[in-house]
């Protein structure tokens, strides 16, 4: 068990909060003013981690913190009294993630390891062109839209794009928001319980979900990994909505016109880059799952 003194871990915690505050603080300001943002709010409305949780730093399982009162009461932690003379800096106690908590998370660790390794084993598929967002508003005059924002091509033009393209969405959490009229148009029918059979690393939503997987492993994994995944999700979300059917030019988002040959090429190139950025993060999450599962096995 590695032990960090207060002078060692507090700067790390402050640096983590400052890193994510570039995105968190504008969100909190908008929320206080009751101003919605169709692009940036997603990471705090669709995903369940609150801004305060994202800002809180964790060292991960296997690292103890001296004099960490602000961690002692958090889920998964225990406070351990230091034996006389055992602390390098004379601290009375240290705080750490417990082995019992890690053991209690074995089903989650196993589930995520299965999903992440299955996804990593597949070649990226780059031919979806972000049509999932278009399918979510197909015939929305009848079914309604997810965002109160104008459609760039109008309703008829949007419907025509959906109906003239091959739709192959592999991500259940996108597919489940398709309108009833667009669901039969998808050549794949992913379900809630078969994600490992469909998930592939070229999918933008699979890349964004690395953030979800990382924060679900909190506090067992270090917060730098969570922040890395968060920044990837933040950047992917911008492309996701630039390629969407909404007209977001007034917010400064130049559209990626996926209904054109040039737009498709631009989308595929950025999609490829995000897949490349996501691969090492997915590998790190797999390694963390394996490390934590090994700790559970050794303690049994």
Coordinates of C-alpha atoms in Angstrom, one line a residue:
X1 CA 0.0 0.0 0.0
X2 CA 1.6 3.3 -1.1
X3 CA 0.9 6.2 1.3
X4 CA 0.8 9.8 0.2
X5 CA 1.4 12.6 2.7
X6 CA -1.0 15.6 2.8
X7 CA 1.7 17.7 1.1
X8 CA 1.9 15.2 -1.7
X9 CA -1.8 14.5 -2.4
X10 CA -3.5 17.8 -1.9
X11 CA -1.7 19.5 -4.9
X12 CA -2.8 16.5 -7.0
X13 CA -6.4 17.0 -5.9
X14 CA -6.2 20.7 -6.6
X15 CA -4.7 20.2 -10.0
X16 CA -7.4 17.7 -10.9
X17 CA -10.2 20.1 -9.9
X18 CA -8.6 22.9 -11.9
X19 CA -8.3 20.7 -14.9
X20 CA -12.0 19.8 -15.1
X21 CA -13.2 23.3 -14.0
X22 CA -12.5 24.7 -17.5
X23 CA -15.6 22.7 -18.5
X24 CA -17.5 22.4 -15.1
X25 CA -17.6 26.0 -14.1
X26 CA -19.3 27.3 -17.3
X27 CA -21.8 24.5 -17.0
X28 CA -22.6 25.5 -13.4
X29 CA -23.0 29.1 -14.4
X30 CA -25.4 28.2 -17.2
X31 CA -27.3 26.0 -14.8
X32 CA -27.6 28.9 -12.2
X33 CA -29.0 31.1 -15.0
X34 CA -31.3 28.3 -16.2
X35 CA -29.7 28.4 -19.7
X36 CA -29.6 25.1 -21.5
X37 CA -26.9 24.1 -23.9
X38 CA -27.7 21.4 -26.5
X39 CA -24.0 20.3 -26.8
X40 CA -22.2 20.8 -23.5
X41 CA -25.0 19.9 -21.0
X42 CA -25.0 16.3 -22.3
X43 CA -22.0 15.2 -20.1
X44 CA -23.9 16.1 -17.0
X45 CA -27.5 15.3 -18.0
X46 CA -27.2 12.0 -19.9
X47 CA -24.4 10.8 -17.7
X48 CA -25.1 10.4 -14.0
X49 CA -21.9 11.8 -12.5
X50 CA -22.5 15.2 -11.0
X51 CA -20.0 18.1 -11.4
X52 CA -19.0 17.9 -7.7
X53 CA -18.2 14.2 -8.2
X54 CA -16.1 14.8 -11.2
X55 CA -14.1 17.5 -9.4
X56 CA -13.3 15.2 -6.4
X57 CA -10.0 13.6 -6.8
X58 CA -9.3 9.9 -5.9
X59 CA -5.9 8.1 -5.9
X60 CA -7.4 4.7 -6.7
X61 CA -7.2 1.4 -4.9
X62 CA -3.7 0.6 -3.5
X63 CA -2.9 4.2 -2.4
X64 CA -3.6 5.6 1.1
X65 CA -3.9 9.3 2.0
X66 CA -2.6 10.7 5.2
X67 CA -5.0 13.0 7.1
X68 CA -7.7 12.9 4.4
X69 CA -10.8 13.8 6.4
X70 CA -12.6 14.8 3.2
X71 CA -12.2 11.2 1.9
X72 CA -12.9 9.3 5.1
X73 CA -16.7 9.4 4.8
X74 CA -16.9 8.7 1.1
X75 CA -18.2 5.4 -0.3
X76 CA -15.6 2.7 -0.4
X77 CA -13.1 4.3 1.9
X78 CA -12.0 3.3 5.4
X79 CA -9.9 5.3 8.0
X80 CA -6.9 3.4 9.4
X81 CA -5.1 4.6 12.5
X82 CA -1.4 4.7 12.0
X83 CA 0.7 2.8 14.4
X84 CA 3.1 4.9 16.5
X85 CA 6.1 5.8 14.3
X86 CA 4.7 4.1 11.2
X87 CA 3.8 7.4 9.4
X88 CA 6.5 9.2 7.5
X89 CA 5.1 12.5 8.6
X90 CA 3.6 11.8 12.0
X91 CA 0.1 11.6 10.7
X92 CA -2.4 10.0 13.1
X93 CA -4.3 8.1 10.4
X94 CA -4.6 7.4 6.7
X95 CA -7.6 6.8 4.4
X96 CA -7.9 4.2 1.7
X97 CA -10.3 2.3 -0.5
X98 CA -11.1 -1.0 1.1
X99 CA -10.6 -4.5 -0.2
X100 CA -14.1 -5.3 0.8
X101 CA -15.5 -2.5 -1.4
X102 CA -13.4 -3.7 -4.4
X103 CA -14.8 -7.2 -3.7
X104 CA -18.3 -5.9 -3.7
X105 CA -17.8 -4.5 -7.2
X106 CA -16.7 -7.8 -8.7
X107 CA -19.9 -8.1 -10.9
X108 CA -19.3 -4.6 -12.3
X109 CA -15.6 -5.2 -12.9
X110 CA -16.4 -8.5 -14.7
X111 CA -19.2 -6.9 -16.8
X112 CA -17.0 -4.0 -17.9
X113 CA -14.0 -6.2 -18.6
X114 CA -16.2 -8.3 -20.9
X115 CA -17.6 -5.3 -22.7
X116 CA -14.3 -3.4 -23.1
X117 CA -12.3 -6.4 -24.3
X118 CA -15.0 -7.4 -26.8
X119 CA -15.1 -3.8 -28.1
X120 CA -11.3 -3.6 -28.4
X121 CA -11.1 -6.8 -30.3
X122 CA -13.1 -5.4 -33.2
X123 CA -11.9 -3.2 -36.1
X124 CA -13.4 0.3 -36.1
X125 CA -16.4 0.6 -38.3
X126 CA -16.5 4.1 -39.8
X127 CA -19.5 4.2 -42.1
X128 CA -22.3 5.3 -39.8
X129 CA -21.8 9.1 -40.6
X130 CA -23.5 10.1 -37.3
X131 CA -27.0 9.1 -38.7
X132 CA -28.1 8.1 -35.3
X133 CA -28.9 11.7 -34.4
X134 CA -30.9 12.0 -37.7
X135 CA -32.8 8.9 -36.9
X136 CA -33.8 10.3 -33.6
X137 CA -35.7 13.1 -35.3
X138 CA -37.1 11.1 -38.3
X139 CA -40.6 12.3 -38.8
X140 CA -40.3 14.4 -35.7
X141 CA -43.3 16.5 -36.7
X142 CA -45.2 13.4 -35.6
X143 CA -43.0 12.1 -32.8
X144 CA -41.3 15.2 -31.4
X145 CA -37.6 16.2 -31.2
X146 CA -35.1 15.6 -28.4
X147 CA -33.7 19.2 -28.6
X148 CA -35.6 22.4 -28.9
X149 CA -33.5 23.6 -31.8
X150 CA -34.3 24.1 -35.5
X151 CA -33.4 21.4 -38.0
X152 CA -30.8 22.6 -40.5
X153 CA -32.6 21.0 -43.6
X154 CA -36.1 21.3 -42.2
X155 CA -38.3 18.3 -41.5
X156 CA -38.7 17.1 -45.0
X157 CA -35.0 17.4 -45.9
X158 CA -34.0 15.6 -42.6
X159 CA -36.4 12.8 -43.4
X160 CA -35.1 12.5 -46.9
X161 CA -31.5 12.1 -45.6
X162 CA -32.6 9.3 -43.2
X163 CA -34.5 7.5 -45.9
X164 CA -31.8 7.7 -48.5
X165 CA -29.0 6.3 -46.4
X166 CA -28.0 2.9 -45.0
X167 CA -28.3 3.2 -41.2
X168 CA -26.1 0.8 -39.2
X169 CA -26.1 2.0 -35.6
X170 CA -24.5 -0.6 -33.3
X171 CA -24.9 1.3 -30.0
X172 CA -28.0 0.4 -28.0
X173 CA -28.1 3.6 -26.0
X174 CA -28.3 5.6 -29.2
X175 CA -30.6 3.2 -31.0
X176 CA -33.1 3.2 -28.2
X177 CA -33.8 6.9 -28.9
X178 CA -34.7 6.3 -32.6
X179 CA -38.2 7.4 -33.5
X180 CA -40.6 4.5 -34.1
X181 CA -40.5 5.2 -37.9
X182 CA -36.7 5.0 -38.0
X183 CA -36.1 1.9 -35.9
X184 CA -36.9 -0.6 -38.7
X185 CA -34.5 1.3 -41.0
X186 CA -31.5 0.3 -38.8
X187 CA -29.9 -2.8 -40.3
X188 CA -28.7 -3.8 -36.7
X189 CA -31.0 -4.3 -33.8
X190 CA -28.8 -3.9 -30.7
X191 CA -30.4 -4.7 -27.3
X192 CA -29.9 -3.7 -23.7
X193 CA -28.3 -7.0 -22.8
X194 CA -26.1 -7.8 -25.8
X195 CA -23.8 -4.8 -25.9
X196 CA -20.6 -7.0 -26.0
X197 CA -22.0 -8.5 -29.3
X198 CA -22.4 -5.1 -31.0
X199 CA -20.1 -2.5 -29.5
X200 CA -17.3 -1.4 -31.8
X201 CA -14.5 1.2 -31.2
X202 CA -15.3 3.4 -34.2
X203 CA -18.7 4.3 -32.6
X204 CA -18.7 7.9 -31.2
X205 CA -21.0 6.9 -28.4
X206 CA -18.8 3.9 -27.4
X207 CA -15.9 6.4 -27.2
X208 CA -17.9 8.8 -25.0
X209 CA -19.0 5.9 -22.8
X210 CA -15.4 5.4 -21.8
X211 CA -16.1 8.3 -19.4
X212 CA -19.1 6.5 -18.0
X213 CA -17.1 3.3 -17.5
X214 CA -14.3 5.2 -15.8
X215 CA -16.5 7.1 -13.3
X216 CA -18.4 3.9 -12.5
X217 CA -15.1 2.5 -11.3
X218 CA -14.5 5.4 -9.0
X219 CA -13.0 5.4 -6.4
X220 CA -11.1 2.3 -7.3
X221 CA -9.3 3.9 -10.2
X222 CA -7.3 7.1 -10.2
X223 CA -9.0 10.3 -11.2
X224 CA -6.5 11.1 -13.9
X225 CA -8.0 8.3 -16.0
X226 CA -11.5 9.6 -15.4
X227 CA -10.4 13.1 -16.5
X228 CA -8.7 11.7 -19.6
X229 CA -11.9 9.9 -20.5
X230 CA -14.0 12.9 -19.7
X231 CA -11.9 15.1 -22.1
X232 CA -12.3 12.6 -24.9
X233 CA -16.1 12.5 -24.3
X234 CA -16.2 16.3 -24.4
X235 CA -14.5 16.5 -27.7
X236 CA -16.5 13.6 -29.3
X237 CA -19.7 15.3 -28.2
X238 CA -18.8 18.4 -30.3
X239 CA -18.4 16.3 -33.4
X240 CA -21.6 14.3 -32.6
X241 CA -23.6 17.5 -32.6
X242 CA -21.8 19.2 -35.5
X243 CA -22.8 16.2 -37.6
X244 CA -26.4 16.2 -36.2
X245 CA -29.3 17.6 -38.1
X246 CA -29.7 20.6 -35.9
X247 CA -28.7 24.2 -36.9
X248 CA -26.2 25.2 -34.2
X249 CA -24.4 27.9 -36.1
X250 CA -25.5 30.6 -33.7
X251 CA -23.7 28.7 -30.9
X252 CA -20.5 28.6 -33.0
X253 CA -20.7 25.1 -34.2
X254 CA -20.0 24.8 -37.9
X255 CA -22.0 21.8 -39.3
X256 CA -20.3 18.7 -40.7
X257 CA -22.7 18.2 -43.6
X258 CA -22.8 14.4 -43.7
X259 CA -25.4 14.5 -46.4
X260 CA -22.6 15.5 -48.8
X261 CA -19.6 13.5 -50.0
X262 CA -17.3 16.1 -48.5
X263 CA -19.1 16.0 -45.2
X264 CA -18.9 12.3 -45.0
X265 CA -15.2 12.3 -45.6
X266 CA -14.6 14.9 -42.9
X267 CA -16.7 12.9 -40.5
X268 CA -14.9 9.7 -41.1
X269 CA -11.5 11.3 -40.7
X270 CA -12.5 12.8 -37.3
X271 CA -14.2 9.5 -36.3
X272 CA -11.0 7.7 -37.0
X273 CA -8.9 10.1 -34.9
X274 CA -11.3 9.6 -32.0
X275 CA -11.1 5.8 -32.3
X276 CA -7.3 6.2 -32.1
X277 CA -7.6 8.4 -29.0
X278 CA -10.0 6.0 -27.4
X279 CA -8.0 2.8 -27.9
X280 CA -5.3 3.5 -25.2
X281 CA -8.0 4.7 -22.7
X282 CA -10.0 1.5 -23.3
X283 CA -6.8 -0.5 -22.8
X284 CA -6.1 1.3 -19.5
X285 CA -9.6 0.6 -18.3
X286 CA -9.2 -3.1 -19.2
X287 CA -5.9 -3.1 -17.2
X288 CA -7.6 -1.5 -14.2
X289 CA -10.4 -4.1 -14.3
X290 CA -7.8 -6.9 -14.4
X291 CA -5.8 -5.4 -11.6
X292 CA -8.8 -5.0 -9.4
X293 CA -10.1 -8.5 -10.2
X294 CA -6.7 -9.9 -9.3
X295 CA -6.9 -8.1 -6.0
X296 CA -10.2 -9.6 -5.3
X297 CA -9.0 -13.1 -6.2
X298 CA -5.9 -12.8 -4.0
X299 CA -7.9 -11.7 -1.0
X300 CA -10.4 -14.6 -1.3

